[in-house]
Amino acid sequence: MAAKQKILIVDDDVNIAELISLYLIKECYETKIAYDGEEALSVFDSFEPNLVLLDLMLPGMDGYQVCRELRTHSQVPIIMLSAKGETFDKVLGLELGADDYMIKPFDTKELVARVKAVLRRYQAPRPAAVPAQTGKFVEYPDLIINLTNYSVLYMGQPVDMPPKELELLYFLAASPNQVFTREQLLDHIWGYEYIGDTRTVDVHIKRLREKIKDHKYWSISTVWGIGYKFEVKA
């Protein structure tokens, strides 16, 4: 029997945390509740969750700080929960490394669906070592993006990145010099059912540029007012 996937719930509202836990347990997930940011960080390594549900408004260390700290050593998917619905708050959460953002109050069935969707994206196989260049991949000087085993080799070194970042990089690189709008990228990478906005694309492009610097032969270029392209230089 396969081991249950584990969800760490971080919320200082006891009633909400226990309700979320109840619904997830019914879906055969194992859950653990932390009621503040310090407790979440202290139990993270021992619990080894497959996903974190992280409330933003926590006593002491807030959700943004917890997310930032987790991202220094883990790529575990994070869904942020908040009563703040402003675009700025959503974008900040995504820039810090969150994978999704839900506004309170939310429907618990939708939350479960979001959890399943994010976990599906992270079930792609990850390379244990330097990847072999086989299967579905694109190659440029000092850059190999392998979609078969979800690996990126940049300047001779493997680069760790979440599946959506890799899929976005591969999609752009597989069509060099072709311009894609943010809406097209959102549809192709996240799918029509994704509930989000085009700033999600901007955030992922920003993360890619932090990991993959422009090369003299290629770059991830912004086409102002339209979108992005993987530019290959003559």
GROMACS .gro file of C-alpha atoms in nm:
model
  234
    1MET     CA    1   0.000   0.000   0.000
    2ALA     CA    2   0.137   0.342  -0.096
    3ALA     CA    3   0.218   0.577   0.189
    4LYS     CA    4  -0.029   0.856   0.249
    5GLN     CA    5   0.069   1.200   0.130
    6LYS     CA    6   0.122   1.439   0.419
    7ILE     CA    7  -0.018   1.792   0.452
    8LEU     CA    8   0.111   2.043   0.706
    9ILE     CA    9  -0.166   2.290   0.800
   10VAL     CA   10  -0.040   2.619   0.945
   11ASP     CA   11  -0.323   2.833   1.085
   12ASP     CA   12  -0.379   2.997   1.424
   13ASP     CA   13  -0.758   2.960   1.395
   14VAL     CA   14  -0.821   2.626   1.567
   15ASN     CA   15  -1.166   2.576   1.412
   16ILE     CA   16  -1.050   2.641   1.056
   17ALA     CA   17  -0.737   2.427   1.097
   18GLU     CA   18  -0.934   2.132   1.235
   19LEU     CA   19  -1.202   2.164   0.965
   20ILE     CA   20  -0.939   2.159   0.690
   21SER     CA   21  -0.770   1.863   0.857
   22LEU     CA   22  -1.100   1.673   0.874
   23TYR     CA   23  -1.170   1.717   0.503
   24LEU     CA   24  -0.817   1.618   0.405
   25ILE     CA   25  -0.823   1.309   0.628
   26LYS     CA   26  -1.147   1.204   0.453
   27GLU     CA   27  -0.950   1.225   0.127
   28CYS     CA   28  -0.689   0.987   0.276
   29TYR     CA   29  -0.421   1.246   0.347
   30GLU     CA   30  -0.219   1.247   0.668
   31THR     CA   31  -0.228   1.588   0.836
   32LYS     CA   32  -0.047   1.780   1.106
   33ILE     CA   33  -0.149   2.121   1.244
   34ALA     CA   34   0.086   2.399   1.351
   35TYR     CA   35  -0.070   2.707   1.507
   36ASP     CA   36   0.211   2.956   1.446
   37GLY     CA   37   0.511   3.008   1.220
   38GLU     CA   38   0.778   2.898   1.468
   39GLU     CA   39   0.596   2.570   1.533
   40ALA     CA   40   0.556   2.512   1.159
   41LEU     CA   41   0.929   2.545   1.098
   42SER     CA   42   1.016   2.326   1.397
   43VAL     CA   43   0.796   2.034   1.284
   44PHE     CA   44   0.859   2.067   0.910
   45ASP     CA   45   1.171   1.850   0.889
   46SER     CA   46   1.041   1.573   1.116
   47PHE     CA   47   0.695   1.558   0.953
   48GLU     CA   48   0.831   1.585   0.595
   49PRO     CA   49   0.506   1.709   0.438
   50ASN     CA   50   0.427   1.674   0.069
   51LEU     CA   51   0.247   2.010   0.079
   52VAL     CA   52   0.201   2.304   0.317
   53LEU     CA   53  -0.122   2.499   0.364
   54LEU     CA   54   0.002   2.828   0.505
   55ASP     CA   55  -0.211   3.105   0.654
   56LEU     CA   56  -0.061   3.452   0.613
   57MET     CA   57  -0.191   3.619   0.930
   58LEU     CA   58  -0.006   3.424   1.197
   59PRO     CA   59   0.102   3.550   1.542
   60GLY     CA   60   0.471   3.635   1.561
   61MET     CA   61   0.630   3.509   1.240
   62ASP     CA   62   0.378   3.566   0.961
   63GLY     CA   63   0.313   3.345   0.660
   64TYR     CA   64   0.537   3.546   0.429
   65GLN     CA   65   0.832   3.493   0.664
   66VAL     CA   66   0.756   3.122   0.697
   67CYS     CA   67   0.737   3.085   0.318
   68ARG     CA   68   1.066   3.270   0.272
   69GLU     CA   69   1.237   3.051   0.531
   70LEU     CA   70   1.104   2.725   0.384
   71ARG     CA   71   1.221   2.825   0.038
   72THR     CA   72   1.581   2.856   0.160
   73HIS     CA   73   1.603   2.477   0.186
   74SER     CA   74   1.291   2.314   0.037
   75GLN     CA   75   1.084   2.318  -0.282
   76VAL     CA   76   0.780   2.157  -0.115
   77PRO     CA   77   0.460   2.304  -0.267
   78ILE     CA   78   0.294   2.578  -0.063
   79ILE     CA   79  -0.065   2.702  -0.089
   80MET     CA   80  -0.115   3.032   0.090
   81LEU     CA   81  -0.444   3.105   0.268
   82SER     CA   82  -0.546   3.462   0.345
   83ALA     CA   83  -0.836   3.698   0.398
   84LYS     CA   84  -0.632   3.949   0.198
   85GLY     CA   85  -0.754   3.948  -0.160
   86GLU     CA   86  -0.547   4.235  -0.298
   87THR     CA   87  -0.340   4.167  -0.608
   88PHE     CA   88  -0.027   4.293  -0.429
   89ASP     CA   89  -0.062   4.028  -0.159
   90LYS     CA   90  -0.112   3.751  -0.414
   91VAL     CA   91   0.187   3.856  -0.621
   92LEU     CA   92   0.408   3.892  -0.314
   93GLY     CA   93   0.313   3.541  -0.203
   94LEU     CA   94   0.396   3.398  -0.546
   95GLU     CA   95   0.723   3.588  -0.564
   96LEU     CA   96   0.828   3.441  -0.231
   97GLY     CA   97   0.774   3.092  -0.371
   98ALA     CA   98   0.411   2.997  -0.306
   99ASP     CA   99   0.248   2.774  -0.568
  100ASP     CA  100  -0.112   2.886  -0.520
  101TYR     CA  101  -0.314   3.140  -0.322
  102MET     CA  102  -0.666   3.105  -0.181
  103ILE     CA  103  -0.877   3.381  -0.031
  104LYS     CA  104  -1.076   3.323   0.289
  105PRO     CA  105  -1.352   3.233   0.328
  106PHE     CA  106  -1.317   2.947   0.082
  107ASP     CA  107  -1.512   2.635  -0.002
  108THR     CA  108  -1.343   2.330   0.151
  109LYS     CA  109  -1.417   2.123  -0.159
  110GLU     CA  110  -1.232   2.377  -0.371
  111LEU     CA  111  -0.941   2.370  -0.125
  112VAL     CA  112  -0.919   1.991  -0.155
  113ALA     CA  113  -0.930   2.022  -0.535
  114ARG     CA  114  -0.647   2.278  -0.528
  115VAL     CA  115  -0.441   2.051  -0.302
  116LYS     CA  116  -0.485   1.760  -0.543
  117ALA     CA  117  -0.400   1.977  -0.844
  118VAL     CA  118  -0.079   2.113  -0.691
  119LEU     CA  119   0.031   1.769  -0.573
  120ARG     CA  120  -0.026   1.625  -0.922
  121ARG     CA  121   0.210   1.886  -1.064
  122TYR     CA  122   0.478   1.781  -0.818
  123GLN     CA  123   0.456   1.409  -0.887
  124ALA     CA  124   0.683   1.440  -1.190
  125PRO     CA  125   1.006   1.241  -1.148
  126ARG     CA  126   1.305   1.442  -1.033
  127PRO     CA  127   1.664   1.359  -1.134
  128ALA     CA  128   1.890   1.211  -0.868
  129ALA     CA  129   2.206   1.313  -1.050
  130VAL     CA  130   2.322   1.490  -1.364
  131PRO     CA  131   2.056   1.401  -1.622
  132ALA     CA  132   2.113   1.193  -1.930
  133GLN     CA  133   2.017   1.375  -2.246
  134THR     CA  134   1.749   1.134  -2.362
  135GLY     CA  135   1.381   1.162  -2.440
  136LYS     CA  136   1.202   1.493  -2.487
  137PHE     CA  137   1.456   1.772  -2.451
  138VAL     CA  138   1.590   2.090  -2.607
  139GLU     CA  139   1.957   2.185  -2.611
  140TYR     CA  140   2.140   2.514  -2.653
  141PRO     CA  141   2.498   2.617  -2.568
  142ASP     CA  142   2.538   2.567  -2.190
  143LEU     CA  143   2.167   2.477  -2.147
  144ILE     CA  144   1.982   2.145  -2.169
  145ILE     CA  145   1.615   2.122  -2.066
  146ASN     CA  146   1.489   1.765  -2.039
  147LEU     CA  147   1.112   1.730  -2.005
  148THR     CA  148   1.126   1.351  -1.986
  149ASN     CA  149   1.301   1.339  -1.649
  150TYR     CA  150   1.228   1.701  -1.548
  151SER     CA  151   1.586   1.821  -1.532
  152VAL     CA  152   1.780   2.130  -1.634
  153LEU     CA  153   2.155   2.139  -1.695
  154TYR     CA  154   2.294   2.493  -1.703
  155MET     CA  155   2.664   2.574  -1.744
  156GLY     CA  156   2.735   2.206  -1.679
  157GLN     CA  157   2.548   2.198  -1.348
  158PRO     CA  158   2.198   2.067  -1.262
  159VAL     CA  159   1.951   2.340  -1.163
  160ASP     CA  160   1.672   2.263  -0.919
  161MET     CA  161   1.336   2.411  -1.015
  162PRO     CA  162   0.968   2.326  -0.957
  163PRO     CA  163   0.780   2.152  -1.241
  164LYS     CA  164   0.591   2.461  -1.360
  165GLU     CA  165   0.909   2.665  -1.392
  166LEU     CA  166   1.072   2.386  -1.592
  167GLU     CA  167   0.766   2.338  -1.813
  168LEU     CA  168   0.752   2.712  -1.885
  169LEU     CA  169   1.123   2.722  -1.973
  170TYR     CA  170   1.089   2.415  -2.196
  171PHE     CA  171   0.782   2.552  -2.374
  172LEU     CA  172   0.956   2.878  -2.457
  173ALA     CA  173   1.286   2.715  -2.554
  174ALA     CA  174   1.113   2.458  -2.774
  175SER     CA  175   0.985   2.743  -2.994
  176PRO     CA  176   1.284   2.977  -3.025
  177ASN     CA  177   1.215   3.340  -3.119
  178GLN     CA  178   0.839   3.284  -3.108
  179VAL     CA  179   0.649   3.540  -2.903
  180PHE     CA  180   0.384   3.415  -2.661
  181THR     CA  181   0.135   3.630  -2.475
  182ARG     CA  182   0.092   3.585  -2.102
  183GLU     CA  183  -0.254   3.442  -2.167
  184GLN     CA  184  -0.113   3.182  -2.408
  185LEU     CA  185   0.153   3.078  -2.158
  186LEU     CA  186  -0.103   3.057  -1.879
  187ASP     CA  187  -0.326   2.833  -2.092
  188HIS     CA  188  -0.044   2.608  -2.214
  189ILE     CA  189   0.136   2.560  -1.883
  190TRP     CA  190  -0.135   2.590  -1.618
  191GLY     CA  191  -0.436   2.488  -1.823
  192TYR     CA  192  -0.776   2.643  -1.885
  193GLU     CA  193  -0.902   2.527  -1.547
  194TYR     CA  194  -0.638   2.726  -1.357
  195ILE     CA  195  -0.787   2.997  -1.139
  196GLY     CA  196  -0.532   3.275  -1.145
  197ASP     CA  197  -0.412   3.577  -1.338
  198THR     CA  198  -0.137   3.651  -1.585
  199ARG     CA  199   0.094   3.786  -1.312
  200THR     CA  200   0.158   3.422  -1.229
  201VAL     CA  201   0.353   3.404  -1.556
  202ASP     CA  202   0.555   3.715  -1.466
  203VAL     CA  203   0.648   3.569  -1.129
  204HIS     CA  204   0.768   3.242  -1.283
  205ILE     CA  205   0.968   3.426  -1.550
  206LYS     CA  206   1.134   3.628  -1.273
  207ARG     CA  207   1.228   3.309  -1.090
  208LEU     CA  208   1.368   3.156  -1.409
  209ARG     CA  209   1.583   3.461  -1.476
  210GLU     CA  210   1.727   3.437  -1.126
  211LYS     CA  211   1.840   3.081  -1.197
  212ILE     CA  212   1.914   3.097  -1.572
  213LYS     CA  213   2.112   3.407  -1.665
  214ASP     CA  214   2.114   3.550  -2.018
  215HIS     CA  215   2.369   3.383  -2.246
  216LYS     CA  216   2.553   3.541  -2.536
  217TYR     CA  217   2.368   3.303  -2.770
  218TRP     CA  218   2.023   3.299  -2.608
  219SER     CA  219   1.804   3.473  -2.348
  220ILE     CA  220   1.454   3.484  -2.200
  221SER     CA  221   1.333   3.812  -2.348
  222THR     CA  222   1.041   4.038  -2.264
  223VAL     CA  223   0.838   4.164  -2.560
  224TRP     CA  224   0.690   4.479  -2.410
  225GLY     CA  225   0.313   4.498  -2.418
  226ILE     CA  226   0.282   4.140  -2.545
  227GLY     CA  227   0.462   3.871  -2.347
  228TYR     CA  228   0.783   3.667  -2.366
  229LYS     CA  229   1.004   3.468  -2.601
  230PHE     CA  230   1.315   3.253  -2.586
  231GLU     CA  231   1.544   3.459  -2.805
  232VAL     CA  232   1.819   3.281  -2.993
  233LYS     CA  233   2.088   3.515  -3.119
  234ALA     CA  234   2.268   3.468  -3.450
   0.00000   0.00000   0.00000
